[in-house]
């Protein structure tokens, strides 16, 4: 099957689906996929801003396969055209080959080599942190209770991962001369620094928490911008930060803690700009039960079970909607988003064979 997989992967890589700039349309790569799925009922929906979804259905399957087709922009470190697939003795190199067009090529190859019932959802907005495609699908009368979401997991079933939240803060101060006695408290930059110190101390204190092999709370202050010059008290300061909680941690409770670290009257706005639930999603008290349900599904599908991961995936959105969700795909996350991104040929073969076997299990 590998020759067929690489044929599809070369075609998929050749389509420019970089995200941003969010200019992906309902033709191009989606026309190609439609042509490779004879015998499937295909429905393409354009949700705007480069968010296009293709749902393909054959028969009456019990579970859904999901994969995204958009990629991150290529970096200056690429040594050749990122949209031309290069194949060596053991790897396929191209933009999105690992994350995650390799899996999409395998789905097409498996569909063509089987006759069983199957359902695929291809989307193009995962890298935009927008999730219009999955959200719209979940609001439809889809009828699925199980989903396998393709991301680079080295062909192991991942049952749990962190959630994610991004936040924009604005601290307010009062402009004035830096020699003033009250400059220490009036500066918005000073307020932001005090907030950052308390936030970092809090995160270090969360290091003891555990869930499914994951440890502690991930946190990052990504950008601080404010002030005018050294002798002017900063009237405002913007801070962008993000955190990645364990499935057993309450995101809203964490927001309340981070917001409380600001001094009285210092914080002008606290705005969450993106949220992705953890996997499994839902009530914190039932997270372990839902993880065990996913383990039972992995066992039933004869999938090797891997460790929980720190990166976020759209599997959590399916889980939040009540589906039993597993992250399962070829490639290693270490190669994702890198220059000369690659996926091992053996991983492609293993994943395609697993998909074909799972399709054959459908009634």
Coordinates of C-alpha atoms in Angstrom, one line a residue:
X1 CA 0.0 0.0 0.0
X2 CA 3.0 2.3 0.5
X3 CA 3.3 3.2 -3.2
X4 CA -0.4 4.4 -3.2
X5 CA 0.1 6.3 0.0
X6 CA 3.1 8.2 -1.3
X7 CA 1.3 9.0 -4.5
X8 CA -1.5 10.6 -2.5
X9 CA 0.9 12.3 -0.2
X10 CA 2.8 13.9 -3.0
X11 CA -0.4 15.3 -4.4
X12 CA -1.6 16.6 -1.0
X13 CA 1.7 18.2 -0.2
X14 CA 1.7 20.0 -3.5
X15 CA -1.4 22.0 -2.5
X16 CA -0.6 25.2 -0.6
X17 CA -2.8 24.9 2.6
X18 CA -0.6 27.1 4.9
X19 CA -2.6 28.6 7.8
X20 CA -2.2 31.5 8.1
X21 CA -3.0 33.3 5.7
X22 CA -6.4 31.4 5.9
X23 CA -7.0 31.5 2.2
X24 CA -7.9 27.8 1.7
X25 CA -10.9 27.4 -0.7
X26 CA -13.3 24.6 -1.3
X27 CA -11.6 23.5 -4.6
X28 CA -8.0 22.5 -5.0
X29 CA -7.1 19.9 -2.4
X30 CA -10.8 19.1 -1.7
X31 CA -11.4 18.4 -5.4
X32 CA -8.5 16.0 -5.3
X33 CA -9.9 14.2 -2.2
X34 CA -13.4 14.0 -3.7
X35 CA -11.9 12.3 -6.8
X36 CA -10.2 9.7 -4.7
X37 CA -13.3 8.5 -2.9
X38 CA -15.6 6.9 -5.5
X39 CA -18.5 5.2 -3.8
X40 CA -18.6 7.7 -1.0
X41 CA -21.3 10.3 -0.4
X42 CA -19.2 13.6 -0.2
X43 CA -20.4 16.8 1.4
X44 CA -18.1 19.9 1.3
X45 CA -18.9 22.9 3.5
X46 CA -17.1 26.3 3.3
X47 CA -17.3 28.0 6.7
X48 CA -15.3 31.1 5.7
X49 CA -11.8 32.3 6.5
X50 CA -10.1 29.2 5.0
X51 CA -12.2 26.8 7.1
X52 CA -13.4 24.1 4.7
X53 CA -14.7 20.7 5.7
X54 CA -15.3 17.6 3.6
X55 CA -17.3 14.8 5.1
X56 CA -17.2 11.5 3.2
X57 CA -19.5 8.6 4.1
X58 CA -19.7 5.0 2.8
X59 CA -22.4 2.8 4.3
X60 CA -23.3 3.1 8.0
X61 CA -20.0 3.1 10.0
X62 CA -19.9 3.2 13.8
X63 CA -16.9 5.5 14.1
X64 CA -15.4 8.6 12.4
X65 CA -11.8 9.3 11.2
X66 CA -10.8 13.0 11.4
X67 CA -7.7 14.7 9.9
X68 CA -6.8 18.3 9.2
X69 CA -5.3 19.3 5.9
X70 CA -3.9 22.8 6.8
X71 CA -0.3 23.3 7.7
X72 CA 1.7 26.0 9.5
X73 CA 3.7 28.3 7.3
X74 CA 7.1 27.0 6.2
X75 CA 10.1 28.4 7.9
X76 CA 13.3 29.8 6.3
X77 CA 15.2 26.7 7.3
X78 CA 13.7 24.5 4.5
X79 CA 16.4 23.2 2.2
X80 CA 14.1 22.5 -0.8
X81 CA 10.6 23.4 -2.0
X82 CA 8.3 22.5 0.9
X83 CA 5.5 21.7 -1.5
X84 CA 7.4 19.0 -3.4
X85 CA 7.5 15.7 -1.7
X86 CA 10.9 14.1 -1.3
X87 CA 11.2 10.4 -0.5
X88 CA 14.3 8.8 0.9
X89 CA 15.0 5.2 2.0
X90 CA 13.0 5.7 5.2
X91 CA 11.1 8.9 5.2
X92 CA 8.8 11.3 3.3
X93 CA 9.7 15.0 3.5
X94 CA 7.3 17.8 2.8
X95 CA 5.3 20.6 4.4
X96 CA 2.5 18.8 6.4
X97 CA 3.9 15.3 5.7
X98 CA 4.1 14.7 9.5
X99 CA 1.4 17.1 10.6
X100 CA -0.8 15.6 9.2
X101 CA -1.2 15.1 5.5
X102 CA 0.6 11.8 5.8
X103 CA -2.5 10.4 7.7
X104 CA -4.8 11.9 5.1
X105 CA -2.9 10.1 2.4
X106 CA -3.3 6.9 4.4
X107 CA -7.0 7.3 4.8
X108 CA -7.4 7.7 1.0
X109 CA -5.2 4.6 0.4
X110 CA -7.1 2.6 3.0
X111 CA -10.5 3.6 1.6
X112 CA -9.4 2.5 -1.9
X113 CA -8.2 -0.9 -0.7
X114 CA -11.3 -1.8 1.4
X115 CA -15.0 -2.2 0.8
X116 CA -16.2 -1.7 4.4
X117 CA -18.3 1.1 5.8
X118 CA -16.2 4.2 6.5
X119 CA -16.6 7.9 7.5
X120 CA -13.9 10.6 7.1
X121 CA -14.0 14.3 8.1
X122 CA -11.3 16.4 6.5
X123 CA -10.9 19.9 7.8
X124 CA -8.7 22.9 7.1
X125 CA -8.7 25.2 10.2
X126 CA -6.9 23.3 12.9
X127 CA -3.8 25.4 12.7
X128 CA -5.9 28.6 13.0
X129 CA -7.1 27.7 16.5
X130 CA -10.6 28.4 15.3
X131 CA -12.2 25.0 15.0
X132 CA -15.2 26.1 12.8
X133 CA -15.1 22.8 10.9
X134 CA -15.3 20.5 13.8
X135 CA -17.7 22.7 15.7
X136 CA -20.1 22.8 12.7
X137 CA -19.9 19.1 12.3
X138 CA -20.6 18.4 15.9
X139 CA -23.7 20.6 15.7
X140 CA -25.0 18.4 12.9
X141 CA -27.0 15.2 13.3
X142 CA -23.9 13.1 12.7
X143 CA -24.8 10.1 14.9
X144 CA -21.2 9.0 15.8
X145 CA -20.2 8.0 19.3
X146 CA -16.5 7.3 18.6
X147 CA -13.8 9.2 16.7
X148 CA -10.1 8.6 15.8
X149 CA -8.4 12.0 15.4
X150 CA -5.2 11.9 13.4
X151 CA -2.2 13.7 14.9
X152 CA 1.4 12.6 15.1
X153 CA 1.4 10.0 17.9
X154 CA 3.9 7.4 16.4
X155 CA 0.9 5.1 15.7
X156 CA 0.0 4.8 19.4
X157 CA -3.5 5.6 20.8
X158 CA -3.3 8.7 23.0
X159 CA -6.1 8.8 25.5
X160 CA -5.4 12.1 27.3
X161 CA -3.8 15.4 26.7
X162 CA -3.7 18.9 28.2
X163 CA -6.3 21.6 27.6
X164 CA -5.2 25.1 26.4
X165 CA -6.1 28.7 27.1
X166 CA -4.7 31.9 25.8
X167 CA -5.3 35.2 27.5
X168 CA -4.7 38.9 26.8
X169 CA -4.3 41.2 29.9
X170 CA -4.2 45.0 30.0
X171 CA -2.8 46.7 33.0
X172 CA -3.6 50.4 33.6
X173 CA -1.3 52.9 35.2
X174 CA -1.0 56.7 35.4
X175 CA 1.5 58.5 33.2
X176 CA 3.9 60.8 35.0
X177 CA 7.6 61.6 35.6
X178 CA 9.6 58.7 36.8
X179 CA 11.1 60.7 39.7
X180 CA 7.7 60.9 41.4
X181 CA 7.3 59.2 44.8
X182 CA 4.4 57.2 43.5
X183 CA 6.0 56.0 40.3
X184 CA 6.6 52.5 41.8
X185 CA 2.9 51.8 42.2
X186 CA 1.6 54.0 39.3
X187 CA 3.4 52.1 36.5
X188 CA 1.3 49.6 34.6
X189 CA 4.6 47.8 33.7
X190 CA 5.4 47.4 37.4
X191 CA 1.9 46.0 38.0
X192 CA 2.4 43.5 35.2
X193 CA 5.8 42.4 36.6
X194 CA 4.3 41.8 40.0
X195 CA 1.5 39.8 38.4
X196 CA 4.0 37.7 36.5
X197 CA 6.0 36.9 39.6
X198 CA 2.9 35.7 41.5
X199 CA 1.7 33.7 38.4
X200 CA 5.1 32.0 38.1
X201 CA 5.2 31.1 41.8
X202 CA 1.7 29.7 41.6
X203 CA 2.6 27.5 38.6
X204 CA 5.7 26.1 40.3
X205 CA 3.4 25.2 43.2
X206 CA 1.3 23.1 40.9
X207 CA 4.2 20.8 39.9
X208 CA 2.9 18.0 42.2
X209 CA -0.4 17.5 40.3
X210 CA -0.7 14.4 38.1
X211 CA -3.1 12.9 35.5
X212 CA -2.6 9.9 33.2
X213 CA 1.2 10.4 33.1
X214 CA 1.1 14.2 32.8
X215 CA 2.7 16.3 35.5
X216 CA 2.0 19.9 36.6
X217 CA 0.6 22.9 34.9
X218 CA 2.2 24.3 31.7
X219 CA 2.4 28.1 31.5
X220 CA 4.0 30.7 29.3
X221 CA 4.1 34.5 29.3
X222 CA 4.5 35.1 25.6
X223 CA 4.6 38.8 25.2
X224 CA 4.8 42.0 27.3
X225 CA 4.3 45.4 25.7
X226 CA 3.9 48.7 27.3
X227 CA 5.5 51.9 28.4
X228 CA 7.1 54.9 26.6
X229 CA 10.6 55.4 27.9
X230 CA 12.8 55.1 31.0
X231 CA 11.8 58.4 32.6
X232 CA 8.1 58.1 31.9
X233 CA 5.7 56.1 34.2
X234 CA 4.0 53.5 32.0
X235 CA 0.3 54.3 31.6
X236 CA -0.6 50.9 30.2
X237 CA 0.9 47.5 29.6
X238 CA -0.4 44.5 27.6
X239 CA 0.5 40.9 28.5
X240 CA -0.2 37.8 26.5
X241 CA 0.0 34.5 28.3
X242 CA -1.2 31.0 28.0
X243 CA -1.5 27.9 30.1
X244 CA -2.1 24.2 29.5
X245 CA -4.0 22.4 32.3
X246 CA -4.3 18.8 33.1
X247 CA -7.7 17.1 32.4
X248 CA -8.2 17.1 36.2
X249 CA -7.8 20.9 36.5
X250 CA -10.7 23.3 36.2
X251 CA -9.9 26.0 33.5
X252 CA -12.3 28.5 34.9
X253 CA -10.9 28.1 38.4
X254 CA -7.4 28.7 37.0
X255 CA -8.6 31.9 35.3
X256 CA -9.9 33.1 38.6
X257 CA -6.6 32.5 40.3
X258 CA -4.6 34.2 37.5
X259 CA -6.9 37.2 37.5
X260 CA -6.6 37.6 41.3
X261 CA -2.9 38.0 41.1
X262 CA -3.3 41.5 39.7
X263 CA -3.2 44.3 42.3
X264 CA -6.4 46.1 43.3
X265 CA -7.5 48.3 40.4
X266 CA -4.5 47.5 38.3
X267 CA -6.2 45.2 35.8
X268 CA -8.2 46.9 33.1
X269 CA -9.2 43.9 31.0
X270 CA -8.8 40.1 31.3
X271 CA -9.8 38.5 28.0
X272 CA -9.6 34.8 27.1
X273 CA -8.8 34.7 23.4
X274 CA -8.8 30.9 22.8
X275 CA -9.8 27.9 24.8
X276 CA -9.5 24.2 24.0
X277 CA -10.7 21.7 26.6
X278 CA -8.4 18.8 27.7
X279 CA -8.8 15.2 26.6
X280 CA -10.9 13.7 28.0
X281 CA -13.2 16.8 28.3
X282 CA -16.2 17.4 30.5
X283 CA -16.7 17.2 34.2
X284 CA -13.3 17.2 36.0
X285 CA -14.7 14.5 38.4
X286 CA -15.4 12.1 35.6
X287 CA -12.1 12.6 33.6
X288 CA -10.6 9.3 34.7
X289 CA -13.8 7.3 33.8
X290 CA -13.8 8.8 30.3
X291 CA -10.1 8.0 29.9
X292 CA -10.8 4.4 30.8
X293 CA -13.6 4.3 28.2
X294 CA -11.2 5.4 25.6
X295 CA -8.7 2.7 26.7
X296 CA -11.5 0.1 26.3
X297 CA -12.0 1.4 22.7
X298 CA -8.3 1.2 21.9
X299 CA -8.2 -2.3 23.2
X300 CA -11.2 -3.3 21.1
X301 CA -9.5 -1.8 18.0
X302 CA -6.2 -3.6 18.9
X303 CA -4.3 -0.3 19.0
X304 CA -1.2 0.0 21.1
X305 CA -1.7 2.6 23.9
X306 CA 0.8 5.4 24.2
X307 CA 1.5 8.0 26.9
X308 CA -0.6 11.1 27.4
X309 CA 0.8 14.1 25.6
X310 CA 1.4 17.8 26.4
X311 CA 0.2 19.2 23.0
X312 CA -3.5 20.0 22.3
X313 CA -5.7 18.4 19.6
X314 CA -9.2 18.8 18.4
X315 CA -10.0 15.3 19.8
X316 CA -11.0 17.2 22.9
X317 CA -13.7 19.0 21.0
X318 CA -15.2 15.7 20.1
X319 CA -14.8 14.5 23.7
X320 CA -16.6 17.6 24.9
X321 CA -19.5 16.8 22.6
X322 CA -19.8 13.4 24.2
X323 CA -17.9 11.1 21.8
X324 CA -15.2 8.7 23.0
X325 CA -12.1 10.2 21.3
X326 CA -8.7 8.8 20.7
X327 CA -5.7 10.6 19.1
X328 CA -4.0 8.2 16.7
X329 CA -1.8 8.9 13.7
X330 CA 1.6 8.4 12.0
X331 CA 4.7 10.6 12.7
X332 CA 6.4 12.1 15.7
X333 CA 5.4 15.5 17.1
X334 CA 9.1 16.3 17.2
X335 CA 9.1 16.7 13.4
X336 CA 5.8 18.7 13.3
X337 CA 6.2 22.4 12.4
X338 CA 9.9 21.9 11.7
X339 CA 12.0 22.7 8.7
X340 CA 12.3 19.7 6.3
X341 CA 9.4 18.1 8.2
X342 CA 9.2 14.4 7.6
X343 CA 7.3 11.2 8.5
X344 CA 8.8 7.7 8.6
X345 CA 7.6 5.5 5.8
X346 CA 7.1 2.6 8.3
X347 CA 4.7 4.8 10.2
X348 CA 2.6 5.5 7.2
X349 CA 2.4 1.8 6.4
X350 CA 1.5 0.9 9.9
X351 CA -1.2 3.6 10.2
X352 CA -2.8 2.7 6.8
X353 CA -2.9 -1.0 7.7
X354 CA -4.5 -0.1 11.1
X355 CA -7.2 2.0 9.3
X356 CA -7.9 -0.7 6.8
X357 CA -8.3 -3.2 9.6
X358 CA -10.6 -1.0 11.6
X359 CA -12.7 -0.3 8.5
X360 CA -13.0 -4.1 7.9
X361 CA -14.3 -4.5 11.5
X362 CA -17.4 -2.4 10.6
X363 CA -20.5 -4.5 10.4

